[in-house]
Amino acid sequence: MSDNATGADVDGAIQADAVIVGAGPCGLFQIFELGLLGIRAHIIDSLQHPGGQCSELYPEKPIYDIPALPVCGAQELVDRLLQQAKPFNAQFHLGQEVTELKVLPDHTFLLKTSLDTRFHAKTVIIAGGLGSFQPRRLGCEGVEAFEGQSIHYKVKNSSEFTGKHLLIFGGGDSALDWTLELAGKARSLTLVHRRAEFRAAPASVAKMRDLVASGSMRYVEAIAQSLITENGEFKGVRVKRNDGELEDLHGERALVFFGLHPKLGPIAEWGLALDKRAIQVDTEKFQTSVPGIFAVGDINTYPGKKKLILSGFHEAALAAFAVAAHLNPAKRIPLQYTTTSPIMQKRLGVTGEQTS
């Protein structure tokens, strides 16, 4: 993070009182808490949809410690938070990562994303969870040169793989789902998994084994050893089978589904005080070491920190009041209750009868 940016840098940037970085549960609740105080937010996330790891990693996982909800599915929680935040019309900017944050001379902030979207923000709230989620890569030397061309970590357009000699790596639901989807469309398909046990739905595994038995595809228990290339072109992957033998698997495309892992990413370069891989904050405002930048949820740390969603909700509430005070230092921010405050109810779009 630098402070040498000039006012000219903000030309054409989206103007915002508050930018939230991260659209997981805490980021979504932050929209609500800011909205109650009359602050409209822009929210950015590297994933293509809101929900963070709740939606990406375990949408059906039951959660038991959300107040007043004895049990709630992870995706259900995300859906409820989106519904709760709906009255405040936050603008979502998804599928892009904040790659740069600069402090301007007037102590506002310029943010740039991987899609070159720019924001001029008066305050920033980092709700990045454990960080941005990156695909676990195929562990072979030189893989970077073929990523996005011959080696893929997600399917954007399934027709791209029709009629191709295809290798799929992984043993979870994504690997099995795309195996079943593409087995009848690829010219040939080989599924590679390191062990006999799968993390996918048993019905999907059974269907895959039926396809293997009928000769429609191959299944190999192995791990990737190295890429097979010819004149700079991807030709397949050499694997080490569980019996110790090496085997060359030839293919035109490889789909790799080893899951996602969190990475602090560019946030580590923003000049914020860190403790290991977490951002240090105070417990009054949940402000970072840079005034005007706040952090809530799993990405922050302070004495006694507990990485619970409900703790992040509490942090978001206090951070919202701190943001409001930062935006209007001379204005007193009174505590109002949604059950009795006409201002709050107007912002929520409800009437007194509905909330009584």
mmCIF file of C-alpha atoms in Angstrom:
data_model
loop_
_atom_site.group_PDB
_atom_site.id
_atom_site.type_symbol
_atom_site.label_atom_id
_atom_site.label_comp_id
_atom_site.label_asym_id
_atom_site.label_seq_id
_atom_site.Cartn_x
_atom_site.Cartn_y
_atom_site.Cartn_z
ATOM 1 C CA MET A 1 0.000 0.000 0.000
ATOM 2 C CA SER A 2 1.343 3.447 -0.866
ATOM 3 C CA ASP A 3 0.378 7.022 -0.113
ATOM 4 C CA ASN A 4 1.796 8.624 -3.263
ATOM 5 C CA ALA A 5 -1.343 8.349 -5.375
ATOM 6 C CA THR A 6 -2.862 11.593 -6.580
ATOM 7 C CA GLY A 7 -6.378 12.842 -7.106
ATOM 8 C CA ALA A 8 -5.984 12.210 -10.838
ATOM 9 C CA ASP A 9 -5.857 8.485 -10.100
ATOM 10 C CA VAL A 10 -9.502 8.493 -9.021
ATOM 11 C CA ASP A 11 -10.826 9.785 -12.347
ATOM 12 C CA GLY A 12 -13.396 7.277 -13.569
ATOM 13 C CA ALA A 13 -13.291 5.257 -10.348
ATOM 14 C CA ILE A 14 -16.509 4.144 -8.644
ATOM 15 C CA GLN A 15 -17.181 6.514 -5.742
ATOM 16 C CA ALA A 16 -18.119 4.752 -2.512
ATOM 17 C CA ASP A 17 -18.568 5.596 1.147
ATOM 18 C CA ALA A 18 -17.762 1.984 2.024
ATOM 19 C CA VAL A 19 -16.224 -0.905 0.111
ATOM 20 C CA ILE A 20 -16.457 -4.378 1.617
ATOM 21 C CA VAL A 21 -13.796 -6.851 0.504
ATOM 22 C CA GLY A 22 -15.243 -10.345 0.823
ATOM 23 C CA ALA A 23 -18.811 -11.589 0.336
ATOM 24 C CA GLY A 24 -18.875 -14.390 2.893
ATOM 25 C CA PRO A 25 -21.377 -14.394 5.791
ATOM 26 C CA CYS A 26 -19.617 -11.571 7.672
ATOM 27 C CA GLY A 27 -19.338 -9.425 4.567
ATOM 28 C CA LEU A 28 -23.023 -9.947 3.797
ATOM 29 C CA PHE A 29 -24.032 -9.067 7.355
ATOM 30 C CA GLN A 30 -21.789 -6.010 7.123
ATOM 31 C CA ILE A 31 -24.025 -4.768 4.275
ATOM 32 C CA PHE A 32 -27.002 -5.009 6.644
ATOM 33 C CA GLU A 33 -25.331 -3.265 9.577
ATOM 34 C CA LEU A 34 -24.051 -0.433 7.387
ATOM 35 C CA GLY A 35 -27.458 -0.131 5.750
ATOM 36 C CA LEU A 36 -29.177 0.345 9.084
ATOM 37 C CA LEU A 37 -26.959 3.397 9.568
ATOM 38 C CA GLY A 38 -27.765 4.752 6.117
ATOM 39 C CA ILE A 39 -24.499 3.685 4.467
ATOM 40 C CA ARG A 40 -24.697 1.950 1.080
ATOM 41 C CA ALA A 41 -21.852 -0.420 0.316
ATOM 42 C CA HIS A 42 -20.076 -1.906 -2.658
ATOM 43 C CA ILE A 43 -18.884 -5.470 -2.064
ATOM 44 C CA ILE A 44 -16.129 -7.317 -3.938
ATOM 45 C CA ASP A 45 -15.315 -11.025 -3.970
ATOM 46 C CA SER A 46 -12.957 -13.201 -5.990
ATOM 47 C CA LEU A 47 -15.610 -15.920 -6.318
ATOM 48 C CA GLN A 48 -18.377 -15.745 -8.913
ATOM 49 C CA HIS A 49 -21.128 -15.842 -6.288
ATOM 50 C CA PRO A 50 -21.706 -14.555 -2.734
ATOM 51 C CA GLY A 51 -21.209 -16.821 0.259
ATOM 52 C CA GLY A 52 -17.469 -17.399 0.570
ATOM 53 C CA GLN A 53 -16.411 -20.808 1.795
ATOM 54 C CA CYS A 54 -19.972 -21.560 2.990
ATOM 55 C CA SER A 55 -21.151 -21.634 -0.635
ATOM 56 C CA GLU A 56 -17.930 -22.794 -2.268
ATOM 57 C CA LEU A 57 -16.739 -25.569 0.029
ATOM 58 C CA TYR A 58 -19.681 -26.921 2.048
ATOM 59 C CA PRO A 59 -23.076 -25.527 0.939
ATOM 60 C CA GLU A 60 -24.976 -28.415 2.543
ATOM 61 C CA LYS A 61 -23.016 -28.456 5.804
ATOM 62 C CA PRO A 62 -25.313 -27.956 8.824
ATOM 63 C CA ILE A 63 -24.456 -25.090 11.185
ATOM 64 C CA TYR A 64 -25.800 -25.300 14.732
ATOM 65 C CA ASP A 65 -24.560 -22.132 16.470
ATOM 66 C CA ILE A 66 -26.423 -19.338 14.673
ATOM 67 C CA PRO A 67 -28.667 -17.618 17.270
ATOM 68 C CA ALA A 68 -32.379 -18.519 16.984
ATOM 69 C CA LEU A 69 -31.680 -21.096 14.247
ATOM 70 C CA PRO A 70 -31.215 -24.541 15.855
ATOM 71 C CA VAL A 71 -29.851 -25.836 12.542
ATOM 72 C CA CYS A 72 -29.139 -24.027 9.302
ATOM 73 C CA GLY A 73 -27.449 -25.229 6.113
ATOM 74 C CA ALA A 74 -24.449 -23.166 5.037
ATOM 75 C CA GLN A 75 -26.047 -22.129 1.742
ATOM 76 C CA GLU A 76 -29.328 -21.494 3.541
ATOM 77 C CA LEU A 77 -27.488 -19.103 5.857
ATOM 78 C CA VAL A 78 -26.041 -17.266 2.859
ATOM 79 C CA ASP A 79 -29.469 -17.046 1.227
ATOM 80 C CA ARG A 80 -30.992 -15.658 4.432
ATOM 81 C CA LEU A 81 -28.224 -13.064 4.767
ATOM 82 C CA LEU A 82 -28.734 -11.966 1.154
ATOM 83 C CA GLN A 83 -32.456 -11.599 1.795
ATOM 84 C CA GLN A 84 -31.787 -9.628 4.972
ATOM 85 C CA ALA A 85 -29.394 -7.281 3.142
ATOM 86 C CA LYS A 86 -31.657 -6.825 0.118
ATOM 87 C CA PRO A 87 -33.297 -3.537 1.257
ATOM 88 C CA PHE A 88 -29.919 -1.800 1.222
ATOM 89 C CA ASN A 89 -29.137 -2.357 -2.478
ATOM 90 C CA ALA A 90 -25.464 -3.104 -2.135
ATOM 91 C CA GLN A 91 -23.675 -3.382 -5.462
ATOM 92 C CA PHE A 92 -21.853 -6.683 -5.941
ATOM 93 C CA HIS A 93 -18.638 -6.962 -7.946
ATOM 94 C CA LEU A 94 -17.970 -10.702 -8.185
ATOM 95 C CA GLY A 95 -15.325 -12.817 -9.882
ATOM 96 C CA GLN A 96 -12.607 -10.256 -9.221
ATOM 97 C CA GLU A 97 -9.930 -9.928 -6.568
ATOM 98 C CA VAL A 98 -8.761 -6.662 -5.040
ATOM 99 C CA THR A 99 -5.151 -6.568 -6.171
ATOM 100 C CA GLU A 100 -4.120 -3.087 -5.049
ATOM 101 C CA LEU A 101 -5.043 -0.629 -2.312
ATOM 102 C CA LYS A 102 -3.536 2.861 -2.073
ATOM 103 C CA VAL A 103 -3.977 5.582 0.517
ATOM 104 C CA LEU A 104 -4.598 8.962 -1.104
ATOM 105 C CA PRO A 105 -3.301 12.236 0.386
ATOM 106 C CA ASP A 106 -6.772 13.004 1.775
ATOM 107 C CA HIS A 107 -6.758 9.626 3.594
ATOM 108 C CA THR A 108 -9.333 8.055 1.281
ATOM 109 C CA PHE A 109 -8.537 4.880 -0.625
ATOM 110 C CA LEU A 110 -8.075 3.769 -4.213
ATOM 111 C CA LEU A 111 -8.734 0.075 -4.845
ATOM 112 C CA LYS A 112 -8.077 -1.809 -8.072
ATOM 113 C CA THR A 113 -9.268 -5.321 -8.932
ATOM 114 C CA SER A 114 -8.047 -8.099 -11.186
ATOM 115 C CA LEU A 115 -10.641 -6.971 -13.750
ATOM 116 C CA ASP A 116 -9.274 -3.416 -13.548
ATOM 117 C CA THR A 117 -12.368 -2.115 -11.754
ATOM 118 C CA ARG A 118 -11.378 0.891 -9.645
ATOM 119 C CA PHE A 119 -13.018 2.236 -6.496
ATOM 120 C CA HIS A 120 -12.461 5.508 -4.682
ATOM 121 C CA ALA A 121 -13.599 4.690 -1.145
ATOM 122 C CA LYS A 122 -13.848 6.703 2.038
ATOM 123 C CA THR A 123 -13.682 3.522 4.129
ATOM 124 C CA VAL A 124 -12.782 -0.122 3.507
ATOM 125 C CA ILE A 125 -14.008 -3.140 5.472
ATOM 126 C CA ILE A 126 -12.030 -6.332 4.892
ATOM 127 C CA ALA A 127 -14.217 -9.396 5.429
ATOM 128 C CA GLY A 128 -12.002 -11.797 3.538
ATOM 129 C CA GLY A 129 -12.527 -14.856 5.732
ATOM 130 C CA LEU A 130 -9.418 -17.004 5.502
ATOM 131 C CA GLY A 131 -8.403 -15.170 2.336
ATOM 132 C CA SER A 132 -9.258 -15.585 -1.322
ATOM 133 C CA PHE A 133 -9.821 -19.150 -2.458
ATOM 134 C CA GLN A 134 -7.349 -20.473 -5.010
ATOM 135 C CA PRO A 135 -7.500 -23.843 -6.766
ATOM 136 C CA ARG A 136 -5.054 -26.491 -5.612
ATOM 137 C CA ARG A 137 -2.795 -26.886 -8.592
ATOM 138 C CA LEU A 138 -1.540 -29.950 -10.405
ATOM 139 C CA GLY A 139 1.802 -30.604 -8.730
ATOM 140 C CA CYS A 140 3.998 -30.892 -11.806
ATOM 141 C CA GLU A 141 6.918 -28.754 -12.911
ATOM 142 C CA GLY A 142 6.021 -26.315 -15.682
ATOM 143 C CA VAL A 143 2.267 -26.532 -15.121
ATOM 144 C CA GLU A 144 1.871 -22.743 -15.138
ATOM 145 C CA ALA A 145 2.605 -22.520 -18.867
ATOM 146 C CA PHE A 146 -0.464 -24.624 -19.701
ATOM 147 C CA GLU A 147 -2.989 -23.376 -17.132
ATOM 148 C CA GLY A 148 -6.059 -21.919 -18.772
ATOM 149 C CA GLN A 149 -5.087 -23.478 -22.100
ATOM 150 C CA SER A 150 -4.674 -27.239 -21.734
ATOM 151 C CA ILE A 151 -4.923 -27.540 -17.938
ATOM 152 C CA HIS A 152 -8.074 -26.249 -16.264
ATOM 153 C CA TYR A 153 -9.268 -25.962 -12.661
ATOM 154 C CA LYS A 154 -12.883 -25.205 -13.512
ATOM 155 C CA VAL A 155 -15.219 -25.656 -16.454
ATOM 156 C CA LYS A 156 -16.419 -22.440 -18.060
ATOM 157 C CA ASN A 157 -17.724 -23.989 -21.271
ATOM 158 C CA SER A 158 -18.205 -27.761 -21.357
ATOM 159 C CA SER A 159 -18.370 -27.788 -25.151
ATOM 160 C CA GLU A 160 -14.647 -26.992 -25.156
ATOM 161 C CA PHE A 161 -13.976 -30.587 -24.065
ATOM 162 C CA THR A 162 -16.299 -32.323 -26.525
ATOM 163 C CA GLY A 163 -14.388 -34.683 -28.810
ATOM 164 C CA LYS A 164 -11.144 -34.291 -26.863
ATOM 165 C CA HIS A 165 -8.893 -36.854 -25.215
ATOM 166 C CA LEU A 166 -9.527 -35.837 -21.624
ATOM 167 C CA LEU A 167 -7.810 -36.452 -18.271
ATOM 168 C CA ILE A 168 -9.640 -35.644 -15.033
ATOM 169 C CA PHE A 169 -7.837 -35.518 -11.675
ATOM 170 C CA GLY A 170 -9.633 -35.639 -8.307
ATOM 171 C CA GLY A 171 -11.962 -37.664 -6.127
ATOM 172 C CA GLY A 172 -14.598 -35.201 -4.928
ATOM 173 C CA ASP A 173 -18.015 -34.233 -6.217
ATOM 174 C CA SER A 174 -16.683 -31.837 -8.855
ATOM 175 C CA ALA A 175 -14.369 -34.461 -10.346
ATOM 176 C CA LEU A 176 -17.092 -37.121 -10.430
ATOM 177 C CA ASP A 177 -19.818 -34.778 -11.675
ATOM 178 C CA TRP A 178 -17.730 -33.655 -14.632
ATOM 179 C CA THR A 179 -16.564 -37.204 -15.284
ATOM 180 C CA LEU A 180 -20.186 -38.313 -15.650
ATOM 181 C CA GLU A 181 -21.081 -35.235 -17.682
ATOM 182 C CA LEU A 182 -18.193 -35.545 -20.151
ATOM 183 C CA ALA A 183 -17.732 -39.317 -20.407
ATOM 184 C CA GLY A 184 -20.127 -39.576 -23.352
ATOM 185 C CA LYS A 185 -18.869 -36.407 -25.040
ATOM 186 C CA ALA A 186 -15.070 -36.688 -24.850
ATOM 187 C CA ARG A 187 -13.251 -38.820 -27.413
ATOM 188 C CA SER A 188 -11.624 -40.596 -24.476
ATOM 189 C CA LEU A 189 -11.680 -39.956 -20.728
ATOM 190 C CA THR A 190 -9.435 -41.126 -17.917
ATOM 191 C CA LEU A 191 -10.166 -40.337 -14.265
ATOM 192 C CA VAL A 192 -7.126 -40.249 -11.969
ATOM 193 C CA HIS A 193 -7.471 -40.394 -8.178
ATOM 194 C CA ARG A 194 -4.813 -41.188 -5.610
ATOM 195 C CA ARG A 195 -6.788 -43.779 -3.670
ATOM 196 C CA ALA A 196 -9.776 -46.111 -3.888
ATOM 197 C CA GLU A 197 -11.925 -44.051 -1.492
ATOM 198 C CA PHE A 198 -13.797 -41.075 -2.914
ATOM 199 C CA ARG A 199 -15.219 -37.949 -1.282
ATOM 200 C CA ALA A 200 -18.033 -37.792 -3.825
ATOM 201 C CA ALA A 201 -21.638 -38.958 -3.590
ATOM 202 C CA PRO A 202 -21.749 -42.797 -3.561
ATOM 203 C CA ALA A 203 -24.259 -42.812 -6.439
ATOM 204 C CA SER A 204 -21.829 -40.841 -8.610
ATOM 205 C CA VAL A 205 -18.981 -43.210 -7.781
ATOM 206 C CA ALA A 206 -21.179 -46.195 -8.681
ATOM 207 C CA LYS A 207 -22.094 -44.634 -12.046
ATOM 208 C CA MET A 208 -18.425 -43.968 -12.762
ATOM 209 C CA ARG A 209 -17.503 -47.584 -12.031
ATOM 210 C CA ASP A 210 -20.282 -48.740 -14.361
ATOM 211 C CA LEU A 211 -18.790 -46.597 -17.135
ATOM 212 C CA VAL A 212 -15.364 -48.125 -16.469
ATOM 213 C CA ALA A 213 -16.832 -51.634 -16.555
ATOM 214 C CA SER A 214 -18.536 -50.935 -19.890
ATOM 215 C CA GLY A 215 -15.307 -49.599 -21.417
ATOM 216 C CA SER A 216 -16.646 -46.061 -21.776
ATOM 217 C CA MET A 217 -13.758 -44.592 -19.731
ATOM 218 C CA ARG A 218 -10.696 -45.513 -17.681
ATOM 219 C CA TYR A 219 -9.977 -45.107 -13.990
ATOM 220 C CA VAL A 220 -6.423 -45.068 -12.644
ATOM 221 C CA GLU A 221 -5.317 -44.930 -9.006
ATOM 222 C CA ALA A 222 -2.221 -42.777 -9.218
ATOM 223 C CA ILE A 223 -0.646 -39.385 -8.574
ATOM 224 C CA ALA A 224 0.715 -36.977 -11.159
ATOM 225 C CA GLN A 225 4.490 -37.069 -11.604
ATOM 226 C CA SER A 226 5.297 -34.845 -14.595
ATOM 227 C CA LEU A 227 3.863 -33.330 -17.738
ATOM 228 C CA ILE A 228 4.259 -34.900 -21.136
ATOM 229 C CA THR A 229 5.074 -32.225 -23.703
ATOM 230 C CA GLU A 230 6.203 -32.115 -27.307
ATOM 231 C CA ASN A 231 7.498 -28.986 -29.032
ATOM 232 C CA GLY A 232 6.045 -26.882 -26.226
ATOM 233 C CA GLU A 233 2.585 -28.466 -26.498
ATOM 234 C CA PHE A 234 0.736 -30.358 -23.760
ATOM 235 C CA LYS A 235 0.413 -34.061 -24.584
ATOM 236 C CA GLY A 236 -0.582 -35.593 -21.264
ATOM 237 C CA VAL A 237 0.605 -36.457 -17.761
ATOM 238 C CA ARG A 238 2.987 -39.139 -16.509
ATOM 239 C CA VAL A 239 1.567 -40.660 -13.336
ATOM 240 C CA LYS A 240 2.864 -42.995 -10.653
ATOM 241 C CA ARG A 241 0.333 -45.752 -10.062
ATOM 242 C CA ASN A 242 -0.325 -47.165 -6.632
ATOM 243 C CA ASP A 243 1.609 -50.286 -7.617
ATOM 244 C CA GLY A 244 4.692 -48.087 -8.073
ATOM 245 C CA GLU A 245 4.770 -48.248 -11.859
ATOM 246 C CA LEU A 246 4.941 -45.144 -14.026
ATOM 247 C CA GLU A 247 2.387 -44.739 -16.792
ATOM 248 C CA ASP A 248 2.020 -42.125 -19.499
ATOM 249 C CA LEU A 249 -1.554 -40.893 -19.831
ATOM 250 C CA HIS A 250 -1.972 -39.065 -23.098
ATOM 251 C CA GLY A 251 -4.561 -36.359 -23.428
ATOM 252 C CA GLU A 252 -5.323 -33.024 -25.035
ATOM 253 C CA ARG A 253 -6.902 -31.444 -21.958
ATOM 254 C CA ALA A 254 -6.622 -31.994 -18.205
ATOM 255 C CA LEU A 255 -9.273 -30.987 -15.691
ATOM 256 C CA VAL A 256 -7.959 -30.768 -12.129
ATOM 257 C CA PHE A 257 -10.363 -30.801 -9.174
ATOM 258 C CA PHE A 258 -8.240 -30.920 -6.040
ATOM 259 C CA GLY A 259 -10.410 -28.376 -4.243
ATOM 260 C CA LEU A 260 -9.624 -24.850 -3.093
ATOM 261 C CA HIS A 261 -7.320 -23.468 -0.450
ATOM 262 C CA PRO A 262 -7.383 -20.055 1.212
ATOM 263 C CA LYS A 263 -4.598 -17.582 0.491
ATOM 264 C CA LEU A 264 -4.158 -14.160 2.074
ATOM 265 C CA GLY A 265 -3.036 -12.951 -1.346
ATOM 266 C CA PRO A 266 -2.594 -9.233 -2.102
ATOM 267 C CA ILE A 267 -3.976 -8.260 1.336
ATOM 268 C CA ALA A 268 -0.558 -9.175 2.744
ATOM 269 C CA GLU A 269 0.968 -6.342 0.692
ATOM 270 C CA TRP A 270 -1.370 -3.569 1.870
ATOM 271 C CA GLY A 271 0.813 -2.386 4.747
ATOM 272 C CA LEU A 272 -1.554 -3.517 7.489
ATOM 273 C CA ALA A 273 -0.222 -4.819 10.791
ATOM 274 C CA LEU A 274 -0.405 -8.616 10.673
ATOM 275 C CA ASP A 275 -0.062 -11.421 13.178
ATOM 276 C CA LYS A 276 0.881 -14.483 11.173
ATOM 277 C CA ARG A 277 -1.810 -14.616 8.459
ATOM 278 C CA ALA A 278 -4.394 -12.410 10.206
ATOM 279 C CA ILE A 279 -4.981 -8.651 10.362
ATOM 280 C CA GLN A 280 -4.572 -7.019 13.754
ATOM 281 C CA VAL A 281 -7.545 -4.908 14.885
ATOM 282 C CA ASP A 282 -8.746 -3.156 18.021
ATOM 283 C CA THR A 283 -11.870 -4.399 19.786
ATOM 284 C CA GLU A 284 -13.676 -1.061 19.940
ATOM 285 C CA LYS A 285 -13.887 -0.250 16.234
ATOM 286 C CA PHE A 286 -12.335 -3.335 14.616
ATOM 287 C CA GLN A 287 -10.101 -0.856 12.862
ATOM 288 C CA THR A 288 -6.749 -1.975 11.459
ATOM 289 C CA SER A 289 -3.451 -0.173 11.855
ATOM 290 C CA VAL A 290 -4.567 2.152 9.017
ATOM 291 C CA PRO A 291 -7.382 4.552 9.998
ATOM 292 C CA GLY A 292 -10.413 4.054 7.799
ATOM 293 C CA ILE A 293 -9.669 0.400 7.063
ATOM 294 C CA PHE A 294 -11.535 -2.133 9.199
ATOM 295 C CA ALA A 295 -11.484 -5.943 9.305
ATOM 296 C CA VAL A 296 -14.163 -8.361 10.498
ATOM 297 C CA GLY A 297 -14.527 -12.120 10.593
ATOM 298 C CA ASP A 298 -11.901 -14.834 10.339
ATOM 299 C CA ILE A 299 -9.361 -12.571 8.648
ATOM 300 C CA ASN A 300 -8.783 -10.460 11.779
ATOM 301 C CA THR A 301 -7.131 -11.173 15.098
ATOM 302 C CA TYR A 302 -7.170 -9.652 18.598
ATOM 303 C CA PRO A 303 -6.754 -10.988 22.154
ATOM 304 C CA GLY A 304 -9.401 -13.618 22.790
ATOM 305 C CA LYS A 305 -10.387 -13.924 19.106
ATOM 306 C CA LYS A 306 -12.703 -16.839 18.313
ATOM 307 C CA LYS A 307 -13.176 -17.763 14.663
ATOM 308 C CA LEU A 308 -16.948 -18.158 14.746
ATOM 309 C CA ILE A 309 -19.520 -16.718 12.356
ATOM 310 C CA LEU A 310 -21.498 -15.268 15.265
ATOM 311 C CA SER A 311 -18.352 -13.481 16.504
ATOM 312 C CA GLY A 312 -17.963 -11.988 13.036
ATOM 313 C CA PHE A 313 -21.549 -10.734 13.163
ATOM 314 C CA HIS A 314 -20.789 -8.908 16.421
ATOM 315 C CA GLU A 315 -17.650 -7.417 14.880
ATOM 316 C CA ALA A 316 -19.620 -6.231 11.834
ATOM 317 C CA ALA A 317 -22.097 -4.382 14.057
ATOM 318 C CA LEU A 318 -19.391 -2.473 15.927
ATOM 319 C CA ALA A 319 -17.419 -1.840 12.730
ATOM 320 C CA ALA A 320 -20.518 -0.277 11.141
ATOM 321 C CA PHE A 321 -20.766 2.304 13.928
ATOM 322 C CA ALA A 322 -17.045 3.004 13.588
ATOM 323 C CA VAL A 323 -17.410 3.462 9.830
ATOM 324 C CA ALA A 324 -20.297 5.882 10.368
ATOM 325 C CA ALA A 325 -18.213 7.868 12.869
ATOM 326 C CA HIS A 326 -15.267 7.921 10.457
ATOM 327 C CA LEU A 327 -17.468 9.240 7.645
ATOM 328 C CA ASN A 328 -19.061 11.917 9.867
ATOM 329 C CA PRO A 329 -16.703 12.666 12.791
ATOM 330 C CA ALA A 330 -18.800 15.595 14.057
ATOM 331 C CA LYS A 331 -22.072 13.695 14.010
ATOM 332 C CA ARG A 332 -23.255 11.670 16.994
ATOM 333 C CA ILE A 333 -24.331 8.164 15.976
ATOM 334 C CA PRO A 334 -27.188 7.158 18.307
ATOM 335 C CA LEU A 335 -28.056 3.563 19.013
ATOM 336 C CA GLN A 336 -31.509 2.854 17.592
ATOM 337 C CA TYR A 337 -33.581 -0.314 17.640
ATOM 338 C CA THR A 338 -35.186 -1.823 14.567
ATOM 339 C CA THR A 339 -38.337 -2.629 16.555
ATOM 340 C CA THR A 340 -39.027 0.990 17.515
ATOM 341 C CA SER A 341 -37.037 3.344 15.275
ATOM 342 C CA PRO A 342 -39.055 4.850 12.373
ATOM 343 C CA ILE A 343 -35.773 5.685 10.633
ATOM 344 C CA MET A 344 -34.569 2.100 10.849
ATOM 345 C CA GLN A 345 -37.931 0.745 9.712
ATOM 346 C CA LYS A 346 -37.985 3.119 6.750
ATOM 347 C CA ARG A 347 -34.534 1.923 5.711
ATOM 348 C CA LEU A 348 -35.692 -1.673 6.068
ATOM 349 C CA GLY A 349 -38.859 -0.983 4.120
ATOM 350 C CA VAL A 350 -41.162 -2.218 6.881
ATOM 351 C CA THR A 351 -43.918 -0.673 9.006
ATOM 352 C CA GLY A 352 -44.366 -0.537 12.747
ATOM 353 C CA GLU A 353 -47.124 -3.136 12.568
ATOM 354 C CA GLN A 354 -44.847 -5.585 10.790
ATOM 355 C CA THR A 355 -42.116 -5.311 13.399
ATOM 356 C CA SER A 356 -44.265 -5.227 16.533
#
